[in-house]
Coordinates of C-alpha atoms in Angstrom, one line a residue:
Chain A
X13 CA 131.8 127.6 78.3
X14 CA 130.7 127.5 81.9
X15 CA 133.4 127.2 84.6
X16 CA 131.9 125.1 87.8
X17 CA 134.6 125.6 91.0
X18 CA 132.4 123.1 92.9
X19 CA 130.6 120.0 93.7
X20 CA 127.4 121.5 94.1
X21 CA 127.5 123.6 91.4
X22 CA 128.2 120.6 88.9
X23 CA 125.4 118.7 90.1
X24 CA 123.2 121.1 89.6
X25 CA 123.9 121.7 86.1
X26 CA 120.7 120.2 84.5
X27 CA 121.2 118.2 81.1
X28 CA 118.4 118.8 78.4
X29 CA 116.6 115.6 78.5
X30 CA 117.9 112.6 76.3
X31 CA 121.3 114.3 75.8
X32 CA 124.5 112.7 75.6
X33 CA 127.1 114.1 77.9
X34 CA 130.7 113.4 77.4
X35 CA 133.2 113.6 79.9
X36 CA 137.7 113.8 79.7
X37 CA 138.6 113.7 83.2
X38 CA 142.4 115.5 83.8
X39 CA 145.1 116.7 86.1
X40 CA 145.2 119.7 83.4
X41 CA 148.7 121.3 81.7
X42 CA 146.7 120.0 78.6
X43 CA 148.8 118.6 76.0
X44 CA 147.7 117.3 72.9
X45 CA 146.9 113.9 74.0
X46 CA 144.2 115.6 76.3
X47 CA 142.9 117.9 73.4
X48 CA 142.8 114.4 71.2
X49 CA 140.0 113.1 73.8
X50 CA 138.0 116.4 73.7
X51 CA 138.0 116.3 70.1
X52 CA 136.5 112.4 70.6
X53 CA 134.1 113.9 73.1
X54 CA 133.4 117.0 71.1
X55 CA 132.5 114.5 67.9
X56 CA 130.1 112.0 69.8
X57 CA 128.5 113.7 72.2
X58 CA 126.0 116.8 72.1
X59 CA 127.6 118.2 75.6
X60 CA 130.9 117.9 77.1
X61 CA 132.7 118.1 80.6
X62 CA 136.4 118.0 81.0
X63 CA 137.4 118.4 84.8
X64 CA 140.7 119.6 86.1
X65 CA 142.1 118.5 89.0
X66 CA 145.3 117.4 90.5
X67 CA 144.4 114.4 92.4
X68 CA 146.2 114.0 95.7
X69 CA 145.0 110.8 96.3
X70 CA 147.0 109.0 93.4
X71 CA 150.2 110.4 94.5
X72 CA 152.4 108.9 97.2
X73 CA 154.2 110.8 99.7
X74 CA 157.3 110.7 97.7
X75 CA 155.9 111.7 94.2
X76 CA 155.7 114.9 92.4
X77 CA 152.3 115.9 93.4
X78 CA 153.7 120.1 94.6
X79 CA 155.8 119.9 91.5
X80 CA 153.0 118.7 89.2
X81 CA 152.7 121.0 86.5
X82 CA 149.5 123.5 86.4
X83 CA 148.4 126.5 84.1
X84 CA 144.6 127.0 84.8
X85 CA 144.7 130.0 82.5
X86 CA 146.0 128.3 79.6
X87 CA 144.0 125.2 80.3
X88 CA 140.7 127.0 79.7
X89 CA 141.4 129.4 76.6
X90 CA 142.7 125.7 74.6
X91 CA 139.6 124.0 76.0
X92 CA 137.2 127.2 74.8
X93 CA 138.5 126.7 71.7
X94 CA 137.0 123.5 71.7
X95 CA 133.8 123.9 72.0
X96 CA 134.0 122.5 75.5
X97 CA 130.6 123.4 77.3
X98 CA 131.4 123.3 80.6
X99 CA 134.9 122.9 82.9
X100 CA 134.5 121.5 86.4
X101 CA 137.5 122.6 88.3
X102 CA 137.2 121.3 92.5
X103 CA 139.4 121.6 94.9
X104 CA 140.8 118.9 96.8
X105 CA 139.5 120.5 100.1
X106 CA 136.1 119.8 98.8
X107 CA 136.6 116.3 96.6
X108 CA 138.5 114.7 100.4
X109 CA 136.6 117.1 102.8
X110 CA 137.8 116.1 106.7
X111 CA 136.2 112.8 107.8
X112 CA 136.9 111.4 104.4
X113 CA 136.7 107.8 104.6
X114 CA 135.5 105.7 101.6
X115 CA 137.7 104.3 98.9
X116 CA 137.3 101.5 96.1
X117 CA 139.9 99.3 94.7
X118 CA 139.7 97.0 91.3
X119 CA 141.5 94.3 92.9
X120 CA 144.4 92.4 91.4
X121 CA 145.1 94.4 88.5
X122 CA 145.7 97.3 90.7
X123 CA 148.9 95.8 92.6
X124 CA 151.0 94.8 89.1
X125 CA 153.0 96.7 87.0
X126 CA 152.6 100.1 88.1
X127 CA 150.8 99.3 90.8
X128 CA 153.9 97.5 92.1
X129 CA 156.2 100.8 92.0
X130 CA 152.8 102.8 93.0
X131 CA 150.7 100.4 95.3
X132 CA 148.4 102.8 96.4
X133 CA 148.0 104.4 92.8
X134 CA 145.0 103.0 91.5
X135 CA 143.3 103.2 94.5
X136 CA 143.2 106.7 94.5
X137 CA 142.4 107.0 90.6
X138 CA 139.6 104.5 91.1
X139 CA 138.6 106.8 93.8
X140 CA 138.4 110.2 92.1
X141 CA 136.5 109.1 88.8
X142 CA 134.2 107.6 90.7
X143 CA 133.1 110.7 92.3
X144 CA 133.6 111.9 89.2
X145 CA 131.9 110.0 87.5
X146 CA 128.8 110.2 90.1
X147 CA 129.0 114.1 90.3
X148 CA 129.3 114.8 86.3
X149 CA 126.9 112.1 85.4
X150 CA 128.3 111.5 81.8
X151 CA 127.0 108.7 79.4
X152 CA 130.7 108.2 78.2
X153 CA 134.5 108.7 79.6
X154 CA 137.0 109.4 77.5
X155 CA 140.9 108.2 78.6
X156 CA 144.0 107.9 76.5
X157 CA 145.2 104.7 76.1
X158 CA 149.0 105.8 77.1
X159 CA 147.8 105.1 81.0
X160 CA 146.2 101.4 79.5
X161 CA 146.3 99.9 82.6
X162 CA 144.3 102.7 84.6
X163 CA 142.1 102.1 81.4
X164 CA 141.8 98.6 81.7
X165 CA 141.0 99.5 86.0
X166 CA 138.5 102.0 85.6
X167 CA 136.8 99.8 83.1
X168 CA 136.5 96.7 85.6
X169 CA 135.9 99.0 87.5
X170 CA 132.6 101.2 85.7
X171 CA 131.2 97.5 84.7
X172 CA 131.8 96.2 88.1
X173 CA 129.8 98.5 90.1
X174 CA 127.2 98.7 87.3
X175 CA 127.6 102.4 86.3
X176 CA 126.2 102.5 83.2
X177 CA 128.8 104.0 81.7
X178 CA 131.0 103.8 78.7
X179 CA 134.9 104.1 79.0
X180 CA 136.3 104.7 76.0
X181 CA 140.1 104.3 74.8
X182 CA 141.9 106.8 72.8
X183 CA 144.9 106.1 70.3
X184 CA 148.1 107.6 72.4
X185 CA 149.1 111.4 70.5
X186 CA 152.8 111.1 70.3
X187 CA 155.8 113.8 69.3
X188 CA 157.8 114.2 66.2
X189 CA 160.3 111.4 67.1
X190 CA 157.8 109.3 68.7
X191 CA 157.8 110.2 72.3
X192 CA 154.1 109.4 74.0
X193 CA 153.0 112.9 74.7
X194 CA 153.1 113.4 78.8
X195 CA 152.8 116.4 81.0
X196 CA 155.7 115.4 82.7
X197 CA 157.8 115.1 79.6
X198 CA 158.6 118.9 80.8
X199 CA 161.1 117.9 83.4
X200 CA 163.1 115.5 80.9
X201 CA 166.6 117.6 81.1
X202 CA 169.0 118.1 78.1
X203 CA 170.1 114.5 76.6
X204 CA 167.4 112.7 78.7
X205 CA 164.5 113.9 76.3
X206 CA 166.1 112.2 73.3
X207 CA 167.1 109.0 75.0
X208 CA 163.2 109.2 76.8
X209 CA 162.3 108.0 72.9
X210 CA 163.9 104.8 73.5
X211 CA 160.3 103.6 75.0
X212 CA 159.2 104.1 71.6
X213 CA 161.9 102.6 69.7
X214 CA 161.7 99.3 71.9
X215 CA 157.8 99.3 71.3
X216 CA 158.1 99.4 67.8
X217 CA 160.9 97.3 67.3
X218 CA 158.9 94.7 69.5
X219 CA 156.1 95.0 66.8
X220 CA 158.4 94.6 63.6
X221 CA 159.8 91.5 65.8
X222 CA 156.3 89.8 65.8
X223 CA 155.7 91.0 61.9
X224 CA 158.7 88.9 61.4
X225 CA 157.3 86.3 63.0
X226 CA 158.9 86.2 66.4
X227 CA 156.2 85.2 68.7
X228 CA 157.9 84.2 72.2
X229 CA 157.5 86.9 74.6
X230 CA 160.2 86.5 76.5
X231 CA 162.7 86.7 73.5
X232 CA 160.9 90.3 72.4
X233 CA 161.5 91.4 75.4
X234 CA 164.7 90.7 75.9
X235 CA 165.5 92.9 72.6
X236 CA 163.3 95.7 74.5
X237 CA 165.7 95.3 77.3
X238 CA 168.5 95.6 75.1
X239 CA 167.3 98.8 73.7
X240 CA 166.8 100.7 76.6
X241 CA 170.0 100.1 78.2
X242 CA 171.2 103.4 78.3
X243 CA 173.0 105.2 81.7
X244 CA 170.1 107.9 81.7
X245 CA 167.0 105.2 81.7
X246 CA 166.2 103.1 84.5
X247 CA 163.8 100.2 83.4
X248 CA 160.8 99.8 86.0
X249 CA 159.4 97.1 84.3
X250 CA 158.8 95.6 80.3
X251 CA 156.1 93.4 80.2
X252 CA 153.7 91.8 77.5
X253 CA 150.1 91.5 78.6
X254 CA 146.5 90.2 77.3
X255 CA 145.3 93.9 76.4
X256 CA 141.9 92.5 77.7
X257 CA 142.8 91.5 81.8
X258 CA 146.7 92.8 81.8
X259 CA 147.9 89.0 82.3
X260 CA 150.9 88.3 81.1
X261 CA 151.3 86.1 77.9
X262 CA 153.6 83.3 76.8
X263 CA 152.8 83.6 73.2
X264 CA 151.8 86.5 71.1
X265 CA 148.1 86.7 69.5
X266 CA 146.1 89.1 68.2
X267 CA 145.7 90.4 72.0
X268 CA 149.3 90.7 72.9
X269 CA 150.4 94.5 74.1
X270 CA 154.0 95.5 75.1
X271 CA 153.5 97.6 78.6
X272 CA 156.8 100.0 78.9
X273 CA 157.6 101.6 82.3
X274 CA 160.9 103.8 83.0
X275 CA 162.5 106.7 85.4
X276 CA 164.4 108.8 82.2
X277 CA 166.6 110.5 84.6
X278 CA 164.0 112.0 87.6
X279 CA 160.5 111.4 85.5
X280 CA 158.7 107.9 85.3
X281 CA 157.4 107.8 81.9
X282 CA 154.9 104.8 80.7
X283 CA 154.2 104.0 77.1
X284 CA 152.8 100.8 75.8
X285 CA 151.7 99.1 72.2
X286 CA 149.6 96.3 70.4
X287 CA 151.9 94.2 68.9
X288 CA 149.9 92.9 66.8
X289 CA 149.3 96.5 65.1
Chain B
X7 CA 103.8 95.5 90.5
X8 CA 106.8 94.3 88.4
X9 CA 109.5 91.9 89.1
X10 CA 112.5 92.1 87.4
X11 CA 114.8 89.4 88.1
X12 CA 118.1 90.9 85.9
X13 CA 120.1 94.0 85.8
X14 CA 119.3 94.9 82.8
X15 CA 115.4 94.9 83.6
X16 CA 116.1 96.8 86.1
X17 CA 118.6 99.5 84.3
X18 CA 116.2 99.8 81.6
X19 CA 113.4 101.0 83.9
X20 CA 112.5 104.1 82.5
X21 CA 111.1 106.3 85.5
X22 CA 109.1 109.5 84.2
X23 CA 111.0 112.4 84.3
X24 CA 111.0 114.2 88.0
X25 CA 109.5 111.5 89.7
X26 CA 110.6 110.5 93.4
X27 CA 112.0 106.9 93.5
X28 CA 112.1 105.6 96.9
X29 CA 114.3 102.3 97.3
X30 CA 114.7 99.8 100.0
X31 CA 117.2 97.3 100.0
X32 CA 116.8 93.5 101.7
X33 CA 117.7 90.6 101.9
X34 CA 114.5 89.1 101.7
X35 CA 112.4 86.7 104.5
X36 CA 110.6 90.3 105.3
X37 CA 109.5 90.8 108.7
X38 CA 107.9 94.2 110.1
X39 CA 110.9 96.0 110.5
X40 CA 111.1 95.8 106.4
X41 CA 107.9 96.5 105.8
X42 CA 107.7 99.4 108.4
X43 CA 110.6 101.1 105.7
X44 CA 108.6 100.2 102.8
X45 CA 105.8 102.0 104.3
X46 CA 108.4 105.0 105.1
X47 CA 109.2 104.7 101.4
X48 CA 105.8 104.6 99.8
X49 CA 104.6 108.0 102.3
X50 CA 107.3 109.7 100.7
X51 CA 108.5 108.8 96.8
X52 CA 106.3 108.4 93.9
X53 CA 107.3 105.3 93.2
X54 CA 109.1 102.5 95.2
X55 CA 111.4 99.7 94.9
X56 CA 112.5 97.1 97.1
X57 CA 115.5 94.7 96.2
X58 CA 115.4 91.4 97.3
X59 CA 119.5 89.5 97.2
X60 CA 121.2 87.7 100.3
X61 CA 124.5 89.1 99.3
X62 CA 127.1 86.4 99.5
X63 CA 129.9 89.0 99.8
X64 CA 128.5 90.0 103.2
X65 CA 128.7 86.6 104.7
X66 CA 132.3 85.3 106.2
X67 CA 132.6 81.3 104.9
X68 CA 132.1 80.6 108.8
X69 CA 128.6 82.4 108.7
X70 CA 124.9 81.6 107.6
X71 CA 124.8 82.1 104.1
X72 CA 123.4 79.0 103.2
X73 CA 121.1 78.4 105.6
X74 CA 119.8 82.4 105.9
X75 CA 115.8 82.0 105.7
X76 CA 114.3 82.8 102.1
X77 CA 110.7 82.5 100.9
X78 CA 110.6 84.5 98.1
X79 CA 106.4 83.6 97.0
X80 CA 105.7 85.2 100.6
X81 CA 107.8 88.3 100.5
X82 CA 106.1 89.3 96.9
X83 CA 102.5 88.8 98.6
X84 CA 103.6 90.9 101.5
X85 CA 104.9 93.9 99.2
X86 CA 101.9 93.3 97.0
X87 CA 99.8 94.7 99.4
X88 CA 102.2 97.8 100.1
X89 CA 101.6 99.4 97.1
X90 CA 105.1 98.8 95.7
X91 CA 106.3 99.3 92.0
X92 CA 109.1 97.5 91.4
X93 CA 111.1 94.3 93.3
X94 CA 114.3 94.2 92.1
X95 CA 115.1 90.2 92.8
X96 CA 118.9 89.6 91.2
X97 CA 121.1 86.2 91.2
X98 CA 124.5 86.2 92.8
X99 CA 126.1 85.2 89.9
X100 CA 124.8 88.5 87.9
X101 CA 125.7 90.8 91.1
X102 CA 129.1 89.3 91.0
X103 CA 130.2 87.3 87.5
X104 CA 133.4 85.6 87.0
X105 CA 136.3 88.2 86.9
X106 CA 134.9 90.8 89.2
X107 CA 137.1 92.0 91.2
X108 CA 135.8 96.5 92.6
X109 CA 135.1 96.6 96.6
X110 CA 134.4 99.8 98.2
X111 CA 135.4 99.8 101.6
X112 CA 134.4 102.5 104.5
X113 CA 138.0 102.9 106.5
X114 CA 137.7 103.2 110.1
X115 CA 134.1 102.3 111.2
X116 CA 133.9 99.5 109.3
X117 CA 136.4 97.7 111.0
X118 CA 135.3 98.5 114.7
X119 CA 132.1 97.0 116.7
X120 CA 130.2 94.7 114.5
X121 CA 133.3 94.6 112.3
X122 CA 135.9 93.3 114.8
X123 CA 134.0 90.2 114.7
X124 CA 133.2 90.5 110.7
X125 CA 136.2 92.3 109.1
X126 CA 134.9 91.9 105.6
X127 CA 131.0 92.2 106.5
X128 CA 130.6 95.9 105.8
X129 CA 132.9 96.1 102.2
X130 CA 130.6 93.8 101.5
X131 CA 127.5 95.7 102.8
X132 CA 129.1 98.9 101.2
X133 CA 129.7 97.0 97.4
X134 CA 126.3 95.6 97.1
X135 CA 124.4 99.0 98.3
X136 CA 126.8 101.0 95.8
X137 CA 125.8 98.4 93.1
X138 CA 121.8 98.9 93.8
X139 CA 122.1 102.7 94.1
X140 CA 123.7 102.5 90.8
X141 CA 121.5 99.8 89.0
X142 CA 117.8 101.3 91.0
X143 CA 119.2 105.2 90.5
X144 CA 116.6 106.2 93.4
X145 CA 116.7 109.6 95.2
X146 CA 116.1 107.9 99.0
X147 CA 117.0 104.8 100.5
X148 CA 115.4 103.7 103.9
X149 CA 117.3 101.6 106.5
X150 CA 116.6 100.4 109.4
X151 CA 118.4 102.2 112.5
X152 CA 118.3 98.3 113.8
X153 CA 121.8 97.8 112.2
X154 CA 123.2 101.3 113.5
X155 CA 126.4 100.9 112.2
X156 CA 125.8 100.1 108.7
X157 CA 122.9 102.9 108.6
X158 CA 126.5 105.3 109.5
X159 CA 129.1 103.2 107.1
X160 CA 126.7 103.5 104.1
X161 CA 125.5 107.7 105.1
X162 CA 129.2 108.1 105.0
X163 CA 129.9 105.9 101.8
X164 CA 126.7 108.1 99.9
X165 CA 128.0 111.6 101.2
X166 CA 131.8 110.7 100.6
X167 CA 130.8 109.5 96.9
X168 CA 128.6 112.3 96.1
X169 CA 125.8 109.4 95.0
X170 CA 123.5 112.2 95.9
X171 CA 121.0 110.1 97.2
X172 CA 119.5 110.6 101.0
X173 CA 119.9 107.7 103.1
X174 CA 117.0 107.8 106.0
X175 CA 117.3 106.1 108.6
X176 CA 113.7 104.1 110.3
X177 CA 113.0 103.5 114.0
X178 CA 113.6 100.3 115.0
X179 CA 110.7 97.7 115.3
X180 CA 110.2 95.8 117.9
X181 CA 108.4 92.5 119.5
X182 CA 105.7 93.0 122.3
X183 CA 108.6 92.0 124.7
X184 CA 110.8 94.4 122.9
X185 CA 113.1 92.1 120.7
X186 CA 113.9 94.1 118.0
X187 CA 112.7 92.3 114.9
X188 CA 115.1 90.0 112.7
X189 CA 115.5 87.1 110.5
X190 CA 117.6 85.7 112.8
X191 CA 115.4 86.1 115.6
X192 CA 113.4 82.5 113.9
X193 CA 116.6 80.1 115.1
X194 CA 116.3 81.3 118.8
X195 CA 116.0 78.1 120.2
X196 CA 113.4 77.2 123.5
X197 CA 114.4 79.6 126.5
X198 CA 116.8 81.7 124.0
X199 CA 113.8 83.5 122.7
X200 CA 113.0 85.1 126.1
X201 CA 116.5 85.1 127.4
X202 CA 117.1 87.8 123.7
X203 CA 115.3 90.3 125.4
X204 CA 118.3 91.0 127.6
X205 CA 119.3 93.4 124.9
X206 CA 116.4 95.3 125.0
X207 CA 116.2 94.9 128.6
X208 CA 120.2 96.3 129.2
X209 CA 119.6 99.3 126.7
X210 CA 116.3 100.5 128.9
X211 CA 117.9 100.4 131.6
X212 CA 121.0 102.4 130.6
X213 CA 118.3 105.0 129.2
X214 CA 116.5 105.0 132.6
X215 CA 120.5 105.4 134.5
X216 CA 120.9 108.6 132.2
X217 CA 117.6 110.2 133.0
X218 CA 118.5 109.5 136.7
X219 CA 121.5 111.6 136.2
X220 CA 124.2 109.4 135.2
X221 CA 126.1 110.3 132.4
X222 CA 129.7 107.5 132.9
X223 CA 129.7 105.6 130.2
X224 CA 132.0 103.4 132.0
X225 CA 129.3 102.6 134.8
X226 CA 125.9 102.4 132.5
X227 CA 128.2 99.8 130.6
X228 CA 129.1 97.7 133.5
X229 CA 125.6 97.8 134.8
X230 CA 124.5 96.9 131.1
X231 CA 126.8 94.2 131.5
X232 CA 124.8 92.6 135.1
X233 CA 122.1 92.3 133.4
X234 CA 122.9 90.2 129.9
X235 CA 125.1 88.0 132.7
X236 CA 123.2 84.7 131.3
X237 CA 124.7 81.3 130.4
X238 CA 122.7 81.4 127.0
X239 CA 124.2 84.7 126.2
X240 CA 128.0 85.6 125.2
X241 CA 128.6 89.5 124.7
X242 CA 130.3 90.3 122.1
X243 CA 130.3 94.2 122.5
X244 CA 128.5 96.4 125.0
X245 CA 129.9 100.5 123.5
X246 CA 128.1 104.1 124.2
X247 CA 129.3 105.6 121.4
X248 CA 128.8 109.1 119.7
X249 CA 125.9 108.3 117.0
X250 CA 126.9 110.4 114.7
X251 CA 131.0 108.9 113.9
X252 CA 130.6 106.0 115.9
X253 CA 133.1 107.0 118.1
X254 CA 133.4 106.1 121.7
X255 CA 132.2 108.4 124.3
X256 CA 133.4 109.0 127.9
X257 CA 130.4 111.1 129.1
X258 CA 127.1 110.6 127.8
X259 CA 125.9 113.5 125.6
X260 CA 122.5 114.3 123.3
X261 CA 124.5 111.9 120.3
X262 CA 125.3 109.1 122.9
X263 CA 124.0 105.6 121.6
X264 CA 124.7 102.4 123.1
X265 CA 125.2 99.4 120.7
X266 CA 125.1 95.7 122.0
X267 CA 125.9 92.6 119.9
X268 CA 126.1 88.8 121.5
X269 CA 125.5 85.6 120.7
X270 CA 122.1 83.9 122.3
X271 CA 123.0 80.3 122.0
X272 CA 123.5 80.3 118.2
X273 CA 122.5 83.7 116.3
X274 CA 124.5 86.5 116.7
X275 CA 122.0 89.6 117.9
X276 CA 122.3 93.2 117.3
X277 CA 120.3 96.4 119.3
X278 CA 121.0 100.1 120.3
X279 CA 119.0 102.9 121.4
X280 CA 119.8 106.4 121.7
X281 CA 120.6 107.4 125.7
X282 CA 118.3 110.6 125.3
X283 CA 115.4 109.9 124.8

């Protein structure tokens, strides 16, 4: 496994001809919801690139981007183990060097749901896998769907600007109880990690709701709503979208996808579901 | 020399392995400016390609998309004879179908000179030359230096991007009377034509103040200024900026380049030339 600290260095790492190159962009602390998309990678492609880097550009001012959690060490020995060929590692010095200018934005569905509590979020995650993206050269992208609307943006997004490449969603890796696997599941504090599976609960229950043949959106999520209510959870939004452009639906179909956000004490944890499973 | 009038075509071009692939971009109705870079482009690459799309998203609904000059059946004779491989020749509705919705956007220089009179013009400059570099996947592009402040939007976009691609920049070329070369030049209307050369006339002259010794930027502008004084001409801008950030410049350096854009009686006309020759 080869260990690239910088742009140049990446780019000129010269493919075999004809091979396929996978690449799992992170912010590293690897979980197993990161490991799940090297394993994809691992399966489908004949080399593979995970990058690590904490992306200033997708925090705001106000977010956890010092207190993000890192552990470089431990993020290479689980990724060796993986048969991962090469890690690309920047620094943010280099990705936003001084003069930095140029951004791009998947309009629309990067001001709703999270990108009402986060408005310039998306910009700055369109931003980085883009130069990615264009540094790393990959055929495919692998992404979990837990973050499904930075999926559904970054695939606007690759088709949009013609870059040739595929994005491709990966089933959410969750805990015991449910919980969506999330580096920042670390700061949930004593009763708030149990009551943080209430996402999960609402989700499913939302799907047992339509099995049941309840198909008005507005009356499923008015259950969610009912169980979340809790003293510790702080609903940011519960919202059922068209999986396929994020708008949101009257009526469930075979399309239909409960979108979960929530502050569980100090952490904002996302989680979402097809409810049509 | 092929044609290829879809992305597809185009992304399915199969260039042999290590070859150079020079690309200009246009928008067509080719005068010698364009073919001066296509010449630039074939002295250099192994093989070349030159796209051919009046970009809609470039255009404000108050400016000339409709009636920009096209004559496709003459361009393709003109390249013919230029030895080029490929002319890349897409329709709007392919460059931008239904749902798209990814614009990347320069911040700072594109909203000053040209684009405090066309705040949208250069996202829409910077989407459509990220969409080429991405569909043509060349190693150069060649610009003209005519439109200096895109040459330095799109330099900045490439570099800021890591597209790794070299963007040259090509001297600008000119009329016997010293008009630089445009499209737009064909709607100058009786004495417009001649009253045009102002431009060139003002940006001489300031070269010519500078060799004498002056070095205000605030005095070679006002004396630029006397001499576009015309009732067929409006200024719209008159800067000495610093060629290599756009910024504006006090005293005239080795990077000084002044920029003129005004209106002569309907087309808006763009020049600059550096003050050191």
């Amino acid at each position: 496994m080869q260990i690239l600290c910088s742009i140049p260095e990446m780019q000129a790492v010269n493919y075999p001809a004809g091979s396929k190159v996978g690449f799992v962009p992170t912010m590293g602390y690897l979980h197993e919801g990161h490991l799940s998309l090297v394993d994809a990678a691992v399966k489908s492609s004949d080399l593979v690139v995970v990058s690590i880097f904490v992306n200033p550009a997708q925090f705001a001012p106000s977010e956890d981007l010092d207190s993000y959690p890192r552990d470089f060490d431990r993020d290479l020995a689980l990724l060796e183990k993986r048969k991962v060929d090469y890690v690309f590692f920047p620094t943010a010095d280099e990705m936003y060097p001084p003069g930095y200018k140029t951004w791009v934005e998947v309009e629309g569905i990067s001001h709703i749901l999270c990108g009402n509590t986060r408005p310039e979020h998306f910009k700055g995650v369109s931003t980085v896998v883009l130069k990615l993206l264009n540094i790393v050269r990959p055929q495919s992208m692998y992404m979990g769907e837990k973050d499904f609307q930075q999926l559904t943006v970054l695939q606007r997004m690759t088709q949009d600007l013609n870059l040739g490449v595929d994005i491709i969603g990966c089933p959410i890796i969750r805990e015991e109880d449910g919980l969506a696997k999330s580096s920042r599941n670390l700061y949930l504090k004593g009763k708030e990690r149990e009551q943080a599976t209430c996402l999960y609960k609402a989700l499913t229950n939302s799907q047992k709701l339509v099995a049941a043949g309840e198909l008005a959106a507005e009356k499923i999520i008015a259950a969610a709503e009912q169980l979340i209510l809790d003293s510790l959870v702080k609903v940011d939004y519960i919202k059922i979208v068209d999986g396929r452009d994020l708008s949101e639906v009257q009526d469930i179909d075979e399309h239909s996808r409960m979108l979960i956000a929530a502050w569980v004490g100090k952490p904002r944890l996302i989680d979402n579901m097809s409810l049509k499973a």
